[in-house]
Coordinates of C-alpha atoms and ligand atoms in Angstrom, one line a residue:
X615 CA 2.0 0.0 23.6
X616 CA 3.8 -3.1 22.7
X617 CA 7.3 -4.3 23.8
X618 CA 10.0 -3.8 22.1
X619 CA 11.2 -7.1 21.3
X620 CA 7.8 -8.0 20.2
X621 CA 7.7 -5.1 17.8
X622 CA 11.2 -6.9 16.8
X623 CA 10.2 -9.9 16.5
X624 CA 7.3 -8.8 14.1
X625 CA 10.1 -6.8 11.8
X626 CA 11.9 -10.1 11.6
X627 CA 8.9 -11.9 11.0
X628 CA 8.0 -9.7 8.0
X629 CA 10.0 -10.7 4.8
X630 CA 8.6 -10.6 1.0
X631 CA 6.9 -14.0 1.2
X632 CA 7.9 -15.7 -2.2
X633 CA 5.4 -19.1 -2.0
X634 CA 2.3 -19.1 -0.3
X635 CA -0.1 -22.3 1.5
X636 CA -2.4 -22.5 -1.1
X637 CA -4.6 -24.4 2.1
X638 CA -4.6 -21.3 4.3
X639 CA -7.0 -18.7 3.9
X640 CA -6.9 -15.3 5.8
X641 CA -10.1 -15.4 8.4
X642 CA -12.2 -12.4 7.9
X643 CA -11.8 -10.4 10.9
X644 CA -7.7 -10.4 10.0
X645 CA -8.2 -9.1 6.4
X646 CA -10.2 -6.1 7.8
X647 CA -7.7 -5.4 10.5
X648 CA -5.0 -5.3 7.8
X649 CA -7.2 -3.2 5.4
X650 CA -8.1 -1.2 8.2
X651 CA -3.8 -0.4 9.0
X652 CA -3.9 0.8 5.6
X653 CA -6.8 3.0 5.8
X654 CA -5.4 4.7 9.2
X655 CA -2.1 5.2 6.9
X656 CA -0.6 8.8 6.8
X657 CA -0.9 10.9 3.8
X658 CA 0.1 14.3 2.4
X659 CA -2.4 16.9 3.6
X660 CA -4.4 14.1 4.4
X661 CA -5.7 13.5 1.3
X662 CA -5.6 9.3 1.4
X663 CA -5.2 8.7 -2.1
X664 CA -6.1 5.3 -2.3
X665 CA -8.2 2.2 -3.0
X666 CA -8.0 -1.1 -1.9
X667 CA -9.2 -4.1 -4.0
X668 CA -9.3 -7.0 -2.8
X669 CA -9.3 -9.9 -4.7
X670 CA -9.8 -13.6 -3.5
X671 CA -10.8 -14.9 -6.6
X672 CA -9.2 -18.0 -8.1
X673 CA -10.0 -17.3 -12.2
X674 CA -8.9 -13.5 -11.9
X675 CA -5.8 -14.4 -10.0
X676 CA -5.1 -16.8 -12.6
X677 CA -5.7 -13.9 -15.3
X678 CA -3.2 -11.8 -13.7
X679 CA -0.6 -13.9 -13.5
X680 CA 0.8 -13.4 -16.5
X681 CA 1.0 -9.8 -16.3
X682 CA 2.5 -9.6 -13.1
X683 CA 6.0 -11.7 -14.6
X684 CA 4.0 -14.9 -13.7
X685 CA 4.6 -14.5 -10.1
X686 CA 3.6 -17.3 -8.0
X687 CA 2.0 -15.4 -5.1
X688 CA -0.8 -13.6 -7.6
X689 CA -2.4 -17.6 -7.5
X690 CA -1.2 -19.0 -4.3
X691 CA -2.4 -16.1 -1.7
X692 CA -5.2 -16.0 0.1
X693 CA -6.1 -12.7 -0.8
X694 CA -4.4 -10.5 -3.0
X695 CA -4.6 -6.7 -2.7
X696 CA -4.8 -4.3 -5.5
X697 CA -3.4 -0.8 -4.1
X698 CA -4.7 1.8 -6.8
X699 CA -3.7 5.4 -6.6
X700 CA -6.3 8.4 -7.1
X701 CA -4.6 10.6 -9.9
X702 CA -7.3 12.9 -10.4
X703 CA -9.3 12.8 -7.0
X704 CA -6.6 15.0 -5.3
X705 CA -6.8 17.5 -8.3
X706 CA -10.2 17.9 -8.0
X707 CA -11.5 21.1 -5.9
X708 CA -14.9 19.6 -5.2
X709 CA -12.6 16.5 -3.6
X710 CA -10.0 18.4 -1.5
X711 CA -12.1 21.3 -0.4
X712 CA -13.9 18.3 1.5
X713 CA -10.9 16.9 3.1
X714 CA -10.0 20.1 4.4
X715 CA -13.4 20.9 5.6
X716 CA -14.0 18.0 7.1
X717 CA -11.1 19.1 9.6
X718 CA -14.2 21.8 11.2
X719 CA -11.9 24.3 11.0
X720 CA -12.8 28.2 11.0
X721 CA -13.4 29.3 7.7
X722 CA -10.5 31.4 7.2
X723 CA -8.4 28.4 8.1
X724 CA -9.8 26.2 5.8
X725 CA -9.4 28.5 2.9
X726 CA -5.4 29.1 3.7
X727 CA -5.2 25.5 3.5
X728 CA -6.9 25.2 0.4
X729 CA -4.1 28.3 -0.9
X730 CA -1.1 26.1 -0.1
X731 CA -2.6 23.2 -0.9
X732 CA -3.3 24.4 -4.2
X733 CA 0.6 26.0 -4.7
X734 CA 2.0 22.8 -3.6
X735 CA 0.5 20.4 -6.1
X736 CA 0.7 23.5 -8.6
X737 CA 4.5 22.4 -8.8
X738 CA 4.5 19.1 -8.4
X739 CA 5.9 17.2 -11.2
X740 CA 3.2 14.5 -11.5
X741 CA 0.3 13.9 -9.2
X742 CA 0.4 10.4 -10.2
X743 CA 4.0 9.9 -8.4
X744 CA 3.2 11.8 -5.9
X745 CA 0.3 9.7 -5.0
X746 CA 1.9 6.7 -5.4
X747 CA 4.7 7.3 -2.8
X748 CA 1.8 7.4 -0.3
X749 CA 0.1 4.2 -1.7
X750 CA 3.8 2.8 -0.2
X751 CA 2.7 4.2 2.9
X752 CA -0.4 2.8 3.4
X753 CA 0.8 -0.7 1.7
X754 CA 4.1 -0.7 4.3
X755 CA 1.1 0.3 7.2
X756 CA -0.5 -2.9 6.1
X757 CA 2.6 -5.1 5.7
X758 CA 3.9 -4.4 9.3
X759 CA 0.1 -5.3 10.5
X760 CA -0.3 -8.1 9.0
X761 CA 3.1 -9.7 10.3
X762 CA 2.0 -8.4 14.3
X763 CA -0.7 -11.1 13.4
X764 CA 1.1 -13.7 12.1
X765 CA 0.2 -12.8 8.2
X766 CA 2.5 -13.3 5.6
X767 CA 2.9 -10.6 2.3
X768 CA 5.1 -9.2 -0.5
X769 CA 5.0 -6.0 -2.0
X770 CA 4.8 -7.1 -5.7
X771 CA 6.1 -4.2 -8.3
X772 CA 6.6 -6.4 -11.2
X773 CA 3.7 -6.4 -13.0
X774 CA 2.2 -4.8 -15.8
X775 CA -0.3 -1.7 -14.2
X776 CA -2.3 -1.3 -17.4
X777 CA -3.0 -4.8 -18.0
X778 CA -3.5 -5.6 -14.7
X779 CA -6.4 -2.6 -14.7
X780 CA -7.9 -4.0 -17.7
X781 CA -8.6 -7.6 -16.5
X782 CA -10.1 -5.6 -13.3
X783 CA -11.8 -3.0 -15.0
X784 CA -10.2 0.1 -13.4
X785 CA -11.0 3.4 -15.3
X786 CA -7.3 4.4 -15.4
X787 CA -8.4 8.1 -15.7
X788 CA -9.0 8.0 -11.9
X789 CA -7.0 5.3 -10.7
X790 CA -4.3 3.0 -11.6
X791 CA -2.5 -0.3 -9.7
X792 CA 1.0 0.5 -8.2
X793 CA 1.8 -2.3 -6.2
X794 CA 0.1 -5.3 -5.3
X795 CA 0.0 -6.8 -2.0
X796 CA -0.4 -10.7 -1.6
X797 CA -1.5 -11.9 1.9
X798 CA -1.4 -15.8 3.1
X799 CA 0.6 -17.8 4.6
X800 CA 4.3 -18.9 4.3
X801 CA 5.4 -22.5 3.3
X802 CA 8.6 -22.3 4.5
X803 CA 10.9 -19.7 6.8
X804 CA 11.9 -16.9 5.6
X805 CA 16.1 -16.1 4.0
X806 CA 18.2 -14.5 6.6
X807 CA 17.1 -10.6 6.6
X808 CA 20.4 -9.3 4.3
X809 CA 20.3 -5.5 5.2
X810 CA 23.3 -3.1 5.2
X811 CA 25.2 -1.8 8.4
X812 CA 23.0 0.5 10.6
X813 CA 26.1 2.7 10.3
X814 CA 25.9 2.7 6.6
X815 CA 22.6 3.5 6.7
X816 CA 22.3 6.1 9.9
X817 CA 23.8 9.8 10.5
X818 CA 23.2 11.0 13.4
X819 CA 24.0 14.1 14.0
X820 CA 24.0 16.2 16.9
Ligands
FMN1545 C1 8.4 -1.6 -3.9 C2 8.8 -3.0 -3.9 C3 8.6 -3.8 -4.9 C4 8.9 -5.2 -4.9 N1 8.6 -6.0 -5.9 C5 8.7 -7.4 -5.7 C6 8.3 -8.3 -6.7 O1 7.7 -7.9 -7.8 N2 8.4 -9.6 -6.5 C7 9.0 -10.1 -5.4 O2 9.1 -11.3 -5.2 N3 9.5 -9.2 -4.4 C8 9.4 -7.9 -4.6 N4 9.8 -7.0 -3.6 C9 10.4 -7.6 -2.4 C10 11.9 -7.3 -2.2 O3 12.7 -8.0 -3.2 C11 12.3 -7.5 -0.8 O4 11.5 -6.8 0.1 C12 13.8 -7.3 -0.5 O5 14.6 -8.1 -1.3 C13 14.1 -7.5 1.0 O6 13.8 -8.8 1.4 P1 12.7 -9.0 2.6 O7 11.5 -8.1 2.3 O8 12.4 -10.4 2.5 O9 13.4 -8.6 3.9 C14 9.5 -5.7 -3.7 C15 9.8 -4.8 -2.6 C16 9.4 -3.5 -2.7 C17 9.6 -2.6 -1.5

């Protein structure tokens, strides 16, 4: 376990990185540690709807600029991830049958699972929100990682998911983008952390 005040440090460290060194890039063994925070992410009946794309690709970044509200990071990261969310993986027996049996479970077990499993996403609303709120997860995973290194990001929502999945060539009937995560290097400090009272913010009760 790590210290407290280095844990600290690290949450102060973190901040939605707004201009990148275009000179620094990420060294290899980083980028998989990060991507590797996000793959050990929690998920809802462990079903880890997610991909990650990476892309360190001058001319693509430059092509996805525009959809993302011209946002500087999309060019000046060093990498830029793509987090896409399974929306039909999860609805597929053949897929979560797997994910449960993986578990090597008794057999009995595995089908109750596959019961509630089944009569929870029966009612949800969308599969594809649903999903998404855990892409957050793994993306936040990957965002307190990379700042324990000493790597930079921004959770990036402003961008356009269908255009973006057409200049990548994402077959939006199993996956879409929702939320992109730049990766680099600041060029200058980050703005004092503005966050509301802890009082505000906790209840405690007891
Ligand atoms: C889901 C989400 C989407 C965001 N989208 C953007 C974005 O498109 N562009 C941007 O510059 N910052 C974006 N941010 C960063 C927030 O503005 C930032 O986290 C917030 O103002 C707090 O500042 P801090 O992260 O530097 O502490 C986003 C943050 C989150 C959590």
């Amino acid at each position: 376990m790590i210290d407290r005040e280095a844990v600290e440090e690290s949450l102060y460290f973190r901040h939605a990185c707004k201009r990148f060194d275009t000179k620094r890039k990420i060294p290899d063994e980083d980028r998989r540690f990060i991507l590797e925070a996000g793959r050990l992410a929690p998920s809802s009946f462990g079903m880890e709807p997610w991909r990650f794309l990476v892309i360190r690709n001058e001319e693509i970044q430059a092509e996805l600029r525009p959809h993302c509200w011209d946002q500087p990071q999309i060019i000046e990261c060093s990498d830029l991830i793509i987090i896409l969310a399974q929306i039909t993986a999860p609805a597929n027996p053949a897929y979560y049958s797997e994910m449960f049996r993986r578990r090597g479970l008794p057999e009995e077990a595995t089908r109750a699972y596959i019961e509630r499993y089944e009569h929870y996403i029966g009612k949800l609303h969308s599969i594809q929100g649903w999903v998404s709120r855990q892409c957050y997860i793994a993306a936040d995973h990957m965002m307190i990682t990379a700042a324990q290194i000493g790597v930079d990001s921004c959770p990036i929502e402003g961008f356009v998911s269908r255009k973006v999945d057409k200049v990548l060539g994402i077959d939006r009937k199993k996956e879409r983008s929702v939320l992109l995560l730049p990766l680099g290097y600041r060029v200058q400090g980050p703005r004092p952390k503005l966050r509301r009272p802890f009082e505000e913010v906790v209840t405690i009760l007891e």
